[in-house]
CSV table of C-alpha atoms in Angstrom, one decimal:
chain,number,residue,atom,x,y,z
A,1,UNK,CA,-4.6,-19.7,-10.4
A,2,UNK,CA,-6.7,-18.5,-13.4
A,3,UNK,CA,-4.7,-16.8,-16.1
A,4,UNK,CA,-5.5,-13.2,-17.1
A,5,UNK,CA,-4.8,-11.4,-20.4
A,6,UNK,CA,-2.1,-8.8,-20.8
A,7,UNK,CA,-4.9,-6.3,-21.4
A,8,UNK,CA,-6.4,-7.3,-18.0
A,9,UNK,CA,-3.1,-6.8,-16.3
A,10,UNK,CA,-2.6,-3.3,-17.9
A,11,UNK,CA,-5.9,-2.2,-16.3
A,12,UNK,CA,-4.3,-2.5,-12.8
A,13,UNK,CA,-2.7,0.9,-12.1
A,14,UNK,CA,0.3,0.3,-9.7
A,15,UNK,CA,2.2,3.4,-8.7
A,16,UNK,CA,5.1,4.2,-6.3
A,17,UNK,CA,4.6,6.6,-3.5
A,18,UNK,CA,6.4,7.8,-0.3
A,19,UNK,CA,4.8,7.3,3.1
A,20,UNK,CA,4.6,10.8,4.6
A,21,UNK,CA,2.5,10.1,7.7
A,22,UNK,CA,1.7,7.1,10.0
A,23,UNK,CA,-0.9,6.9,12.7
A,24,UNK,CA,-2.0,4.2,15.1
A,25,UNK,CA,-5.2,2.5,14.1
A,26,UNK,CA,-6.6,1.0,17.3
A,27,UNK,CA,-10.1,0.5,15.9
A,28,UNK,CA,-8.9,-2.0,13.2
A,29,UNK,CA,-9.9,-5.6,13.7
A,30,UNK,CA,-6.3,-6.7,12.9
A,31,UNK,CA,-3.3,-4.6,14.0
A,32,UNK,CA,-2.8,-1.9,11.4
A,33,UNK,CA,-1.5,1.6,10.8
A,34,UNK,CA,-3.2,4.5,9.0
A,35,UNK,CA,-0.9,5.7,6.3
A,36,UNK,CA,-0.8,8.8,4.1
A,37,UNK,CA,1.1,8.2,0.9
A,38,UNK,CA,2.5,10.9,-1.5
A,39,UNK,CA,1.8,9.7,-5.0
A,40,UNK,CA,3.2,12.8,-6.7
A,41,UNK,CA,0.8,14.0,-9.4
A,42,UNK,CA,-2.0,11.9,-7.9
A,43,UNK,CA,-1.7,13.7,-4.6
A,44,UNK,CA,-1.8,12.4,-1.0
A,45,UNK,CA,-3.8,9.2,-0.6
A,46,UNK,CA,-4.8,7.3,2.6
A,47,UNK,CA,-4.4,3.6,3.2
A,48,UNK,CA,-4.7,1.1,6.0
A,49,UNK,CA,-1.8,-1.4,6.2
A,50,UNK,CA,-1.4,-4.4,8.5
A,51,UNK,CA,2.4,-4.0,8.8
A,52,UNK,CA,2.7,-3.4,12.6
A,53,UNK,CA,4.7,-6.6,13.3
A,54,UNK,CA,7.7,-5.7,11.1
A,55,UNK,CA,7.7,-1.9,10.9
A,56,UNK,CA,7.5,0.9,13.5
A,57,UNK,CA,5.7,4.1,12.7
A,58,UNK,CA,9.0,6.0,12.6
A,59,UNK,CA,10.7,3.7,10.1
A,60,UNK,CA,7.8,3.7,7.7
A,61,UNK,CA,8.0,7.5,7.2
A,62,UNK,CA,10.0,8.1,4.0
A,63,UNK,CA,9.7,4.6,2.7
A,64,UNK,CA,8.6,4.2,-0.9
A,65,UNK,CA,5.9,1.6,-1.5
A,66,UNK,CA,4.0,0.2,-4.4
A,67,UNK,CA,0.2,1.0,-4.4
A,68,UNK,CA,-2.7,-0.1,-6.5
A,69,UNK,CA,-4.5,3.2,-7.1
A,70,UNK,CA,-7.5,2.2,-9.2
A,71,UNK,CA,-9.3,-0.3,-6.9
A,72,UNK,CA,-11.7,2.3,-5.6
A,73,UNK,CA,-12.1,3.3,-2.0
A,74,UNK,CA,-12.7,0.8,0.8
A,75,UNK,CA,-14.2,1.5,4.2
A,76,UNK,CA,-12.1,0.0,7.0
A,77,UNK,CA,-14.0,0.7,10.2
A,78,UNK,CA,-14.4,4.5,10.4
A,79,UNK,CA,-11.4,5.0,8.1
A,80,UNK,CA,-11.7,5.3,4.3
A,81,UNK,CA,-8.8,3.7,2.5
A,82,UNK,CA,-8.1,5.2,-1.0
A,83,UNK,CA,-5.3,3.0,-2.3
A,84,UNK,CA,-4.0,-0.5,-1.6
A,85,UNK,CA,-0.4,-0.6,-0.3
A,86,UNK,CA,1.1,-3.9,-1.6
A,87,UNK,CA,3.2,-6.5,0.2
A,88,UNK,CA,4.1,-10.1,0.6
A,89,UNK,CA,3.6,-12.6,3.5
A,90,UNK,CA,6.8,-13.9,5.0
A,91,UNK,CA,7.1,-17.4,6.6
A,92,UNK,CA,5.4,-16.2,9.7
A,93,UNK,CA,2.5,-14.5,7.9
A,94,UNK,CA,3.8,-11.0,8.5
A,95,UNK,CA,3.4,-8.4,5.7
A,96,UNK,CA,6.6,-7.3,4.0
A,97,UNK,CA,6.1,-4.1,2.0
A,98,UNK,CA,6.7,-4.2,-1.8
A,99,UNK,CA,9.2,-1.5,-2.6
A,100,UNK,CA,11.3,-0.3,-5.6
A,101,UNK,CA,14.9,-1.3,-5.5
A,102,UNK,CA,16.0,2.3,-5.8
A,103,UNK,CA,14.2,5.6,-5.4
A,104,UNK,CA,12.0,6.7,-8.2
A,105,UNK,CA,9.7,9.7,-8.7
A,106,UNK,CA,6.5,9.5,-6.7
A,107,UNK,CA,3.6,8.6,-9.0
A,108,UNK,CA,5.7,6.5,-11.3
A,109,UNK,CA,3.7,3.7,-12.9
A,110,UNK,CA,4.8,0.0,-12.7
A,111,UNK,CA,5.3,-1.1,-16.3
């Protein structure tokens, strides 16, 4: 893995937000949900997330997640994703969401 500088890392804007809406995304090539994430002062942002194996729609609502907010928009089928919701692959290649250990204000920046 290539090293980056501290300055490079600081350019990545990672914020916490709360998932407020979850919809099915049947048009996605890989199973996914359409999410709406409340990022506090940054507003409501949309994202596509391939987390259908480990999370139901109902249990996602209210979860805080870490989002990269400065990657730019990405077209996913007919859906425009505005932020990247982050996670990790488990042993079975399922996505486990990256979350703060305790609740923090929406829009808080990872430092």
